[in-house]
Coordinates of C-alpha atoms and ligand atoms in Angstrom, one line a residue:
X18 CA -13.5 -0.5 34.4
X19 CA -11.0 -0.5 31.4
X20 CA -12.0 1.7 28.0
X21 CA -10.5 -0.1 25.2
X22 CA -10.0 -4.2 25.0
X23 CA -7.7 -5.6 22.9
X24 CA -7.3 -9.0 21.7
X25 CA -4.1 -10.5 20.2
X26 CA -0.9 -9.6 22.0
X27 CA 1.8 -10.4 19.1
X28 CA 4.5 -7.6 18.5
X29 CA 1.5 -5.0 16.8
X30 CA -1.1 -5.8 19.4
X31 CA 1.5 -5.2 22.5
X32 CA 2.5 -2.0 21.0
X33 CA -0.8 -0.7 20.3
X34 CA -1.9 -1.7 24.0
X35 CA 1.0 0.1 25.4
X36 CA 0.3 3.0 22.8
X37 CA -2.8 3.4 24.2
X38 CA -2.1 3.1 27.9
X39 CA 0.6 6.1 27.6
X40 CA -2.1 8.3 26.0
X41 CA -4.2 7.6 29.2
X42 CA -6.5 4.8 28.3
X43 CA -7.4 1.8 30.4
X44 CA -6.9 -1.7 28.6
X45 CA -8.2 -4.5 29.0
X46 CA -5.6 -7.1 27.3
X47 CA -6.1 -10.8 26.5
X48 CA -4.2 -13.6 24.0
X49 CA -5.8 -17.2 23.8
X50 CA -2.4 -18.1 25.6
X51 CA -2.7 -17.3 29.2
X52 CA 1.2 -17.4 29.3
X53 CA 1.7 -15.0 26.4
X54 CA -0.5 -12.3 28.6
X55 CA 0.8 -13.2 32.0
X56 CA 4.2 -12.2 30.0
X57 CA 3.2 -9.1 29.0
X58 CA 1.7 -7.9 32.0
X59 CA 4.4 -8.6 34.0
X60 CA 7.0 -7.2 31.9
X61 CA 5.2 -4.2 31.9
X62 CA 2.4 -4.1 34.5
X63 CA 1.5 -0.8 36.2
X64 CA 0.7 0.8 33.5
X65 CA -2.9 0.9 33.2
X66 CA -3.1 -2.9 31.7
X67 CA -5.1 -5.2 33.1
X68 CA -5.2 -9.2 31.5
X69 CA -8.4 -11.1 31.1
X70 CA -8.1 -15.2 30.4
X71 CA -11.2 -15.6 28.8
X72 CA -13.1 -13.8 25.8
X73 CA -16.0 -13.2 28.2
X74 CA -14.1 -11.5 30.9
X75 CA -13.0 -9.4 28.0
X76 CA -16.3 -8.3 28.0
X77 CA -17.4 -7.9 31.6
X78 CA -14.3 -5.8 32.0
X79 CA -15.1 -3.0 29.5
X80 CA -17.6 -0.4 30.0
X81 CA -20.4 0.6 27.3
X82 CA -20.1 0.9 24.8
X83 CA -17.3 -1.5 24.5
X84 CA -14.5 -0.9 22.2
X85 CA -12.8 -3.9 21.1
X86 CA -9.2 -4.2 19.0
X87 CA -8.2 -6.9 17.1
X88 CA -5.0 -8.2 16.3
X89 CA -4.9 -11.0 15.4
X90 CA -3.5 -12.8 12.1
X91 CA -5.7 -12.7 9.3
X92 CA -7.9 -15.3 7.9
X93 CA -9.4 -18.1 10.4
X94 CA -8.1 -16.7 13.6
X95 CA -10.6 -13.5 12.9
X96 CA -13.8 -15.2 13.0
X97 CA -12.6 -17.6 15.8
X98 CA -12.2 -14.5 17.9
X99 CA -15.5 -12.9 16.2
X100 CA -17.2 -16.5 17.2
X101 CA -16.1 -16.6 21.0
X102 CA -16.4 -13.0 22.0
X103 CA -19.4 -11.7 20.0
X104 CA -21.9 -13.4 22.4
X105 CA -20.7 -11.5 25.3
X106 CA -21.1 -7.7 23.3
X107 CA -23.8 -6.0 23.2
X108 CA -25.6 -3.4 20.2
X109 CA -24.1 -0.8 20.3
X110 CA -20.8 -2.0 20.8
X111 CA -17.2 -1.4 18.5
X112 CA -15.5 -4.8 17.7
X113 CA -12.7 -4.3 15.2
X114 CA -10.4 -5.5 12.9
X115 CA -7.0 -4.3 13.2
X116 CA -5.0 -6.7 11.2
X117 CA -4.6 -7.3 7.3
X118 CA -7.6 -8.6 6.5
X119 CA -9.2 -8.9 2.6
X120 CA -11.9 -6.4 2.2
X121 CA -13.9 -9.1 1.2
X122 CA -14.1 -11.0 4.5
X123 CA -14.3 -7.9 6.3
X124 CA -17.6 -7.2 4.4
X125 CA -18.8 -10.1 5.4
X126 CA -18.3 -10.4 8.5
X127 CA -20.2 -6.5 9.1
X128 CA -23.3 -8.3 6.9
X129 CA -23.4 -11.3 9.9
X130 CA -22.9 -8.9 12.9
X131 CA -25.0 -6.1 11.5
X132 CA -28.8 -8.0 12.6
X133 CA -27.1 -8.1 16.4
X134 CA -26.5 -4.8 16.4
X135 CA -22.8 -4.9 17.4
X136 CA -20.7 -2.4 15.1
X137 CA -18.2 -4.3 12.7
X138 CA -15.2 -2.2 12.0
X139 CA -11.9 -3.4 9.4
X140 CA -9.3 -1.1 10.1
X141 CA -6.2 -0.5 8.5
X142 CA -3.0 0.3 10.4
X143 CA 0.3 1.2 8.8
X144 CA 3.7 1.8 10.4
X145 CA 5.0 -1.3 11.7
X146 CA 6.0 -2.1 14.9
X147 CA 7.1 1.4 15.7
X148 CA 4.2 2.9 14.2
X149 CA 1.9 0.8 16.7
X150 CA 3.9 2.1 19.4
X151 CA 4.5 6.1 18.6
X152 CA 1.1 6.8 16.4
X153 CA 0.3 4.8 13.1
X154 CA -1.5 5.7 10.4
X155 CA -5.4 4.4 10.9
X156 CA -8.0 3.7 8.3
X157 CA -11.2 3.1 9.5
X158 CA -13.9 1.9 7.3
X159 CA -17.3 0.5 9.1
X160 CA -20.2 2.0 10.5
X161 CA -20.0 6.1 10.5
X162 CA -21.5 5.0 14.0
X163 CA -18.6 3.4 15.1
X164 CA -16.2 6.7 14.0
X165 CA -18.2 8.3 16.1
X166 CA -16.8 5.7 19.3
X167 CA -13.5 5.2 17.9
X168 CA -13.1 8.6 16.6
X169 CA -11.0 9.6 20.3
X170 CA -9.0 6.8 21.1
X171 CA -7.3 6.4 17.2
X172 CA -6.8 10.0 16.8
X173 CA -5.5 10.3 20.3
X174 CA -3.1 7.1 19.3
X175 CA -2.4 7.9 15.9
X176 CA 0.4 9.9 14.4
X177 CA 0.0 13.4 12.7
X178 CA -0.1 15.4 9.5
X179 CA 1.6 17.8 7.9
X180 CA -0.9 20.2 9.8
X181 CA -1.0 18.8 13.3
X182 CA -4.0 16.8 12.6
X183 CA -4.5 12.8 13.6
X184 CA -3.9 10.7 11.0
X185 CA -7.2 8.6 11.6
X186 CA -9.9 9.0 9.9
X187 CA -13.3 7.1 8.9
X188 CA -12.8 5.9 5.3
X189 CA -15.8 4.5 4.3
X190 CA -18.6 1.7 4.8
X191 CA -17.8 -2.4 5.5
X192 CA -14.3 -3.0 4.0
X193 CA -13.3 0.1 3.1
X194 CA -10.7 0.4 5.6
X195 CA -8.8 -2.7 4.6
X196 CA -9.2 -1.5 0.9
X197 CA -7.5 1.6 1.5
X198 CA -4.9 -0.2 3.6
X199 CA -4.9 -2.9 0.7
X200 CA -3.6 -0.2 -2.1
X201 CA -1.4 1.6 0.4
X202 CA 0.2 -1.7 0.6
X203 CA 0.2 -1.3 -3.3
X204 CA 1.9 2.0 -3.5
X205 CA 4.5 1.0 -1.1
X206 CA 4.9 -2.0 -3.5
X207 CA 5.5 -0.1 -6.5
X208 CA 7.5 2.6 -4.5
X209 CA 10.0 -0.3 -2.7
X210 CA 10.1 -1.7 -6.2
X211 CA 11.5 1.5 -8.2
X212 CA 13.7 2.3 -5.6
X213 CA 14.8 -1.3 -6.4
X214 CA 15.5 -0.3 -9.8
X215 CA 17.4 2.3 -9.3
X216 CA 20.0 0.5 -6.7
X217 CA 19.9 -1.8 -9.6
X218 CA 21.7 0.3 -11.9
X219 CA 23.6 2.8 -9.9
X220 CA 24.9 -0.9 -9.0
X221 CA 25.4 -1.8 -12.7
X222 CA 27.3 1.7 -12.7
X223 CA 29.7 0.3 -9.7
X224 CA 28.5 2.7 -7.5
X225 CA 29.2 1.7 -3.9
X226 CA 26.5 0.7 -1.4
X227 CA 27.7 3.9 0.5
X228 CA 27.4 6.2 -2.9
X229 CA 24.3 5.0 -3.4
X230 CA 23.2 5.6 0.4
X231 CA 24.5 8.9 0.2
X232 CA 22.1 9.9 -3.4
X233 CA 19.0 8.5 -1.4
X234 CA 20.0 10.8 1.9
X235 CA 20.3 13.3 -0.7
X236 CA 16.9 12.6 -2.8
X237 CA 15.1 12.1 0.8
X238 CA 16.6 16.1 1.4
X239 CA 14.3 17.0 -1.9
X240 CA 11.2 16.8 -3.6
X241 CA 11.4 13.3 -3.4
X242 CA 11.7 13.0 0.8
X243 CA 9.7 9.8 1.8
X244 CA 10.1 7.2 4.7
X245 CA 11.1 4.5 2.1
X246 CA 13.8 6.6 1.1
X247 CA 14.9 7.4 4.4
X248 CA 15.0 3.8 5.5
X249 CA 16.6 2.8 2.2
X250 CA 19.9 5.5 2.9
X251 CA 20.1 3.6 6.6
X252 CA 19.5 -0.3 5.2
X253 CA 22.6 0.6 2.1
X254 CA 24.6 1.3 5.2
X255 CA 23.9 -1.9 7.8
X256 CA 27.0 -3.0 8.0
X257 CA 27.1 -7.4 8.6
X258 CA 27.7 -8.8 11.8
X259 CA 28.2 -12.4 11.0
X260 CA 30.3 -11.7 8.5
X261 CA 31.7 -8.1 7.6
X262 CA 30.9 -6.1 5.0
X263 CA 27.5 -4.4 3.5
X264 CA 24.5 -6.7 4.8
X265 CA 22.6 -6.0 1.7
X266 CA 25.2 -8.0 -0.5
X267 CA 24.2 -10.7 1.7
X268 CA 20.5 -10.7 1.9
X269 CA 19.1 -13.5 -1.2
X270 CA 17.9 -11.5 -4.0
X271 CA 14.4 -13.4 -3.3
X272 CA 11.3 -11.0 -2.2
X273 CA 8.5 -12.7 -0.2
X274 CA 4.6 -10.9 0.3
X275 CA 2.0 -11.9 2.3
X276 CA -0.4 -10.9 0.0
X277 CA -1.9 -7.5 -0.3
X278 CA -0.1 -6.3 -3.2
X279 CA -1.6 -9.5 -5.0
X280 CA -4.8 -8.6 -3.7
X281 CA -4.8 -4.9 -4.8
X282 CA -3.5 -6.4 -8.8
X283 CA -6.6 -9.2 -8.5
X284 CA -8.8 -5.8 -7.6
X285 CA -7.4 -3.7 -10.5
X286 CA -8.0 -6.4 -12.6
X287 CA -12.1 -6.8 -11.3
X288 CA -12.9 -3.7 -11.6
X289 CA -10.8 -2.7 -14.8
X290 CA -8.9 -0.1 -13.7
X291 CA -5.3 0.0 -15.3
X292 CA -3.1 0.1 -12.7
X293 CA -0.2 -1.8 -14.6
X294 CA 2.5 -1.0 -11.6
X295 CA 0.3 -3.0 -9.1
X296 CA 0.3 -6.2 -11.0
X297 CA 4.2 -5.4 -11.9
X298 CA 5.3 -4.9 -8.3
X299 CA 3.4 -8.3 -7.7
X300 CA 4.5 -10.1 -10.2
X301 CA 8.4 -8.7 -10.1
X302 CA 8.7 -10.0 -6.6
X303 CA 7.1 -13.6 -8.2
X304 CA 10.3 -13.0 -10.9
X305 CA 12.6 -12.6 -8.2
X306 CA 11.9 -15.6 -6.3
X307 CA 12.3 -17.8 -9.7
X308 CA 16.0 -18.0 -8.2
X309 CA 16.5 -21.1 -9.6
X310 CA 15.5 -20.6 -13.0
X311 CA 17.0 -17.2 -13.1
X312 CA 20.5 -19.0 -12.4
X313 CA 19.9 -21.6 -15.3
X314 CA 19.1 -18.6 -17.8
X315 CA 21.8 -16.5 -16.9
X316 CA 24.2 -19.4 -17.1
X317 CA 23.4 -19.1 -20.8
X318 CA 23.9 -15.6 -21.1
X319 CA 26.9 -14.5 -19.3
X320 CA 27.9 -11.1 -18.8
X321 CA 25.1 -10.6 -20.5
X322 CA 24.6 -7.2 -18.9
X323 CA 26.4 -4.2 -19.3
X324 CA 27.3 -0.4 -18.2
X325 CA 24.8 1.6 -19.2
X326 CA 25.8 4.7 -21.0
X327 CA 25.4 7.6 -18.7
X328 CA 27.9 9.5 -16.8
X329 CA 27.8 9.0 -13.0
X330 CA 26.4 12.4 -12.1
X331 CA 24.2 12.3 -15.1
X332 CA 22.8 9.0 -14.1
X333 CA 22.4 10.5 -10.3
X334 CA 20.5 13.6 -11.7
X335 CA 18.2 11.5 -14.4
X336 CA 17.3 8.8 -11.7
X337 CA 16.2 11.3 -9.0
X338 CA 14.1 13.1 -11.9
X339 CA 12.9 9.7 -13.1
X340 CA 12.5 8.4 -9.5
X341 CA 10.0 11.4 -8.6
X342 CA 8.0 11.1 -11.8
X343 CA 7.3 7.4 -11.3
X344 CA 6.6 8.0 -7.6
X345 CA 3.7 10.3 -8.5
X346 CA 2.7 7.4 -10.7
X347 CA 2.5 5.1 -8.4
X348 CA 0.4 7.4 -6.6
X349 CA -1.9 8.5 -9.1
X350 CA -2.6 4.6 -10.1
X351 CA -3.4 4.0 -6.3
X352 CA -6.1 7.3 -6.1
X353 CA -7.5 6.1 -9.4
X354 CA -8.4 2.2 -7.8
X355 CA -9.9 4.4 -4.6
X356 CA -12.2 6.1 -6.9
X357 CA -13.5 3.0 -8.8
X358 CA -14.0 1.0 -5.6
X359 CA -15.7 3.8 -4.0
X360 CA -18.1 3.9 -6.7
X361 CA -18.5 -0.1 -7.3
X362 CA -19.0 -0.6 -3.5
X363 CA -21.1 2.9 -3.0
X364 CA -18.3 4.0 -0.1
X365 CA -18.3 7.6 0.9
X366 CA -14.1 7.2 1.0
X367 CA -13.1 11.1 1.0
X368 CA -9.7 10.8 -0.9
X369 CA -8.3 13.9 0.1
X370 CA -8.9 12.5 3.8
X371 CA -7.1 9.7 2.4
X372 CA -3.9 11.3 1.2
X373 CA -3.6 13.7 4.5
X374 CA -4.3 10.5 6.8
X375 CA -1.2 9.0 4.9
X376 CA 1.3 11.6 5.6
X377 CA 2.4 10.3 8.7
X378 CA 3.0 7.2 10.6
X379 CA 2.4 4.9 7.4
X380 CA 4.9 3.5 5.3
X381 CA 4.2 5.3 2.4
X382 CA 4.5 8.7 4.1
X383 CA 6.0 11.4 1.6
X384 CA 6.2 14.4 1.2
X385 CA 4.0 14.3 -2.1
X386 CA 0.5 13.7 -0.4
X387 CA 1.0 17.0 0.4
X388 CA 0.5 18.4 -3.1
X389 CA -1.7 15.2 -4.2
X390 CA -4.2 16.1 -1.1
X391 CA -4.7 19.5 -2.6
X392 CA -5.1 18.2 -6.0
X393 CA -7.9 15.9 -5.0
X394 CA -9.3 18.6 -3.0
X395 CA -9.5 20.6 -6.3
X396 CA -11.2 18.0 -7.3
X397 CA -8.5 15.8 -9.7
X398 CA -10.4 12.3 -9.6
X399 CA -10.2 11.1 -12.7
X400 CA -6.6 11.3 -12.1
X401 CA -4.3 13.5 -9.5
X402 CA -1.9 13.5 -12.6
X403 CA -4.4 15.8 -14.4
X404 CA -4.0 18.6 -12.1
X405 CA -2.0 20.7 -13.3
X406 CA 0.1 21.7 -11.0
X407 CA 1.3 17.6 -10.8
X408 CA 0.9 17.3 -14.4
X409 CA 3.7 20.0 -15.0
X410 CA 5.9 18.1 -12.6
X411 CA 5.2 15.1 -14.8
X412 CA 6.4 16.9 -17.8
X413 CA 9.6 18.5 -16.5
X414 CA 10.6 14.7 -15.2
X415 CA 9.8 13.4 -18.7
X416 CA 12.9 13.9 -20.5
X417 CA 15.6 12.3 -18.5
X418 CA 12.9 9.6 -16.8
X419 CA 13.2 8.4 -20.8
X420 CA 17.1 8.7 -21.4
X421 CA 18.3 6.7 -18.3
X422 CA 15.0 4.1 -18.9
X423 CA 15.6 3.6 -22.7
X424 CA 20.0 3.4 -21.5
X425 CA 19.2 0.9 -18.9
X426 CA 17.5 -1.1 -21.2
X427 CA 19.4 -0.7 -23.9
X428 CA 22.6 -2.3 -21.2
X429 CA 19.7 -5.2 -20.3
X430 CA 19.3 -4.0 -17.0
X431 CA 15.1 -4.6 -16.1
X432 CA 13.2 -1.8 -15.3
X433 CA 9.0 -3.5 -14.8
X434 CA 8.6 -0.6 -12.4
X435 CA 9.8 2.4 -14.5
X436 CA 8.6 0.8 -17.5
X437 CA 5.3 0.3 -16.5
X438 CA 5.2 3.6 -14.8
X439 CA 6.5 5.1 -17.8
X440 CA 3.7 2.9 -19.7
X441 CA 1.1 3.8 -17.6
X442 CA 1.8 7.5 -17.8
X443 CA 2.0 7.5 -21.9
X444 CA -1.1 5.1 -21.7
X445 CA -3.1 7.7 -20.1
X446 CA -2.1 10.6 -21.8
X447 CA -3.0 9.1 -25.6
X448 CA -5.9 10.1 -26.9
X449 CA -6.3 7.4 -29.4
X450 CA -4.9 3.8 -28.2
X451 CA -4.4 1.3 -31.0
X452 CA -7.6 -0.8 -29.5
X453 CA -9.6 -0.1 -32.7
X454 CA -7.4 -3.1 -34.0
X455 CA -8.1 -4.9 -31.2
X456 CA -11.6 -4.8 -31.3
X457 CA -11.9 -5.5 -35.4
X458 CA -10.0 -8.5 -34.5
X459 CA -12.2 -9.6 -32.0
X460 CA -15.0 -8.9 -34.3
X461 CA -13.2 -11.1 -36.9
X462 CA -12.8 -14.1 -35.0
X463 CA -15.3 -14.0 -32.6
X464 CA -17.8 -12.1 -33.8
X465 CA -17.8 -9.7 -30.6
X466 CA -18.6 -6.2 -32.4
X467 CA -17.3 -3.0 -31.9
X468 CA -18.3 0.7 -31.5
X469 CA -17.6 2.8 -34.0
X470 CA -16.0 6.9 -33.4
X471 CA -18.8 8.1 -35.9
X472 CA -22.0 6.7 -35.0
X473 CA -24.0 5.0 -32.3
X474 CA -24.3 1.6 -31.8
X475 CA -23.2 -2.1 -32.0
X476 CA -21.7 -3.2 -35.4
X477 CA -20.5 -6.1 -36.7
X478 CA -19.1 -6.6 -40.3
X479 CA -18.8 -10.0 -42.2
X480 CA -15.1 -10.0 -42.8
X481 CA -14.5 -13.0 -44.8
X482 CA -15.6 -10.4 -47.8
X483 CA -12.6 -8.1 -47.5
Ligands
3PG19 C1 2.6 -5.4 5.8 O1 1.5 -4.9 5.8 O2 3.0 -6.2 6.7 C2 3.6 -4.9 4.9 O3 3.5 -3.5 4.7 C3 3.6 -5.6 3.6 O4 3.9 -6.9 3.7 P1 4.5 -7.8 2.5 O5 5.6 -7.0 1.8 O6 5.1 -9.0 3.2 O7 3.4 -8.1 1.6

């Protein structure tokens, strides 16, 4: 009898398969095309696979409790599979959600399985098709049950820590494993999008693809050492095949998302939590892919931008400061989202788990979780940049974040990431924001009331007196 089935054998779902038959475990693999399985098991047969043609020989094949993957595209496709193979499971059984899926739908989903007893899991996995293969990041959210089934198989799969550990953990109730996936997604967002930024004006400072290759190999050596920035060093230096030169110069300046990062802004937005970045990853990706329009405008404006005043090395040095500050922002507006959806939804998400189950395998691995985890584990959940270990690294960045912000926008070079980072970092440091205006206007108008700083209660004043 096999121990795990897994359902859904594009790239992520083969590599996962195969991940788990090199750590030992028996698989049980089936795609609603007979040909894409019959494929994969002969390509790589022998290897403790064995196929199943129909979602009830899925079943019959697996011992109990059964453990069931899914990977299969989000949306429809989940609760067709959910709809054929659910008859066939028992109570008592795992059947999970692998993919992207909204947190919503994955909530839902648990609600209509829960009376049948069968154990709904949404899990997120990060790391890509490699990560499937050699040990991804997992975030499991479902049934503590379930952990306690799944709990071998994705730590035994899954890559490690800083400390050795698995990186796979339980994250919480219903769709608390796609939500923690969902602002991962976020973060790598905002993260992809200041490094972006800064391409952008070591660019405007004709620095060479190659130059600015070399300043990320050399960030990724520091304080700063992430995958993004790893990956971003080899992609500066992909040289073109079709037709010579840097493939990056190539590549249309137009960034497509499949939705999470939206997801995480609409989330920020429900439950009021000020995570500007999120919206302006989003969104700047949306700006980008106004190709058209941006050609029109720029028509108008030509040579519009220009060399922003900083010295080469200056500019090197004041990014890499600037760069690390923002990163931690990014961060630190993620954490903050985790805290308020833990407490909306009632989810016993451990952050600190959180930030040690994302230092490997995902793509927002860095080597800043490790300092973040121990600031949550001190117990920083208003915000990791209150610790103050993190918030003293925030002040040292401070001063040249500002100069090579306020010279790149001064030279019209723009910055939504740093800005908003920037924005969201003075934000929460001021004690008194200028909403007081805000809300007399409201007041004015509308007739909405405010609080006032000196006594309780609702006011309202008649304003057409004053
Ligand atoms: C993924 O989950 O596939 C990526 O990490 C994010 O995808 P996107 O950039 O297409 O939204």
């Amino acid at each position: 009898m096999a121990s795990v089935g897994l359902v859904g054998l594009g790239v992520m779902g083969r590599n996962l398969a195969l991940n788990l038959s090199r750590r030992g475990y028996k698989v049980v693999v089936y795609n609603r095309t007979k040909e894409v399985t019959d494929r994969f098991i002969s390509g790589y047969g022998g290897s403790g696979l064995t196929p199943a043609y129909s979602p009830d020989e899925v079943a019959r094949k697996l011992d109990a409790p059964r453990i069931i993957l899914l990977m299969v595209t989000a949306g429809k496709a989940v609760d067709d599979v959910i709809r054929s193979i659910s008859p066939y499971l028992s109570s008592g059984d795992v059947l999970s959600d692998l993919g992207n899926s909204h947190f919503r739908d994955t909530q839902r989903r648990e609600f209509s399985l829960d009376p049948s007893g069968i154990h709904y899991c949404g899990v997120g996995v990060s790391g890509g098709e490699e990560g499937a293969l050699r040990g991804p990041s997992i975030m499991v959210g479902g049934p503590s049950k379930a952990w306690e089934i799944l709990k071998k198989p994705m730590s035994d799969i899954s890559a490690r820590a800083f400390d050795g550990t698995p990186c796979a953990s339980w994250v919480g109730e219903d769709g608390a494993g796609h939500y923690v996936k969902m602002v991962h997604n976020a973060i790598e967002y905002v993260v992809m999008e200041l490094i972006g930024e800064c391409y952008g004006v070591f660019k405007a400072l004709d620095f060479s693809n190659g130059e600015i290759s070399d300043i990320f190999q050399l960030w990724n050596e520091g304080r700063s050492k992430s995958y993004l920035l790893e990956i971003s060093a080899k992609v500066l230096r992909r040289k073109d095949e079709l037709s010579g030169g840097d493939l990056v110069d190539k590549i249309l300046d137009s960034a497509e998302q499949k939705g999470t990062g939206k997801w995480a802004a609409e989330s920020c937005l429900e439950l009021g939590v000020p995570a500007f970045s999120f919206a302006v990853a989003a969104l700047d990706r949306s700006m980008s892919s106004f190709k058209l329009v941006r050609e029109k405008a720029s028509s108008l404006e030509p040579n519009r931008v220009n060399k922003p005043n900083l010295g080469r090395r200056e500019a090197q040095e004041a990014l890499g400061t600037a760069f690390s500050g923002a990163q931690l922002c990014a961060y630190a507006q993620g954490f903050s989202l985790l805290e308020a959806a833990r407490n909306e939804y009632g989810w016993h998400t451990d952050l600190a788990e959180v930030a040690r189950i994302w230092q490997g395998g995902c793509i927002i691995r860095a080597d800043l979780l490790k300092q973040i985890r121990e600031a949550l584990l001190s117990g920083a959940h208003d915000s990791i940049l209150l610790d103050p270990d993190i918030h003293r690294e925030i002040v040292k960045c401070d001063k040249a974040w500002r100069n090579v912000v306020s010279r790149a926008l001064e030279a019209r070079i723009p910055l939504p990431g740093f800005t908003s980072t920037l924005a969201y970092r003075d934000s929460l440091f001021t004690e008194r924001l200028p909403a007081n205006l805000i809300q007399a206007l409201r007041d004015y108008f509308g007739a909405h009331t405010y609080r006032r700083v000196d006594r309780e209660g609702v006011f309202h004043t008649d304003w057409s007196g004053g």
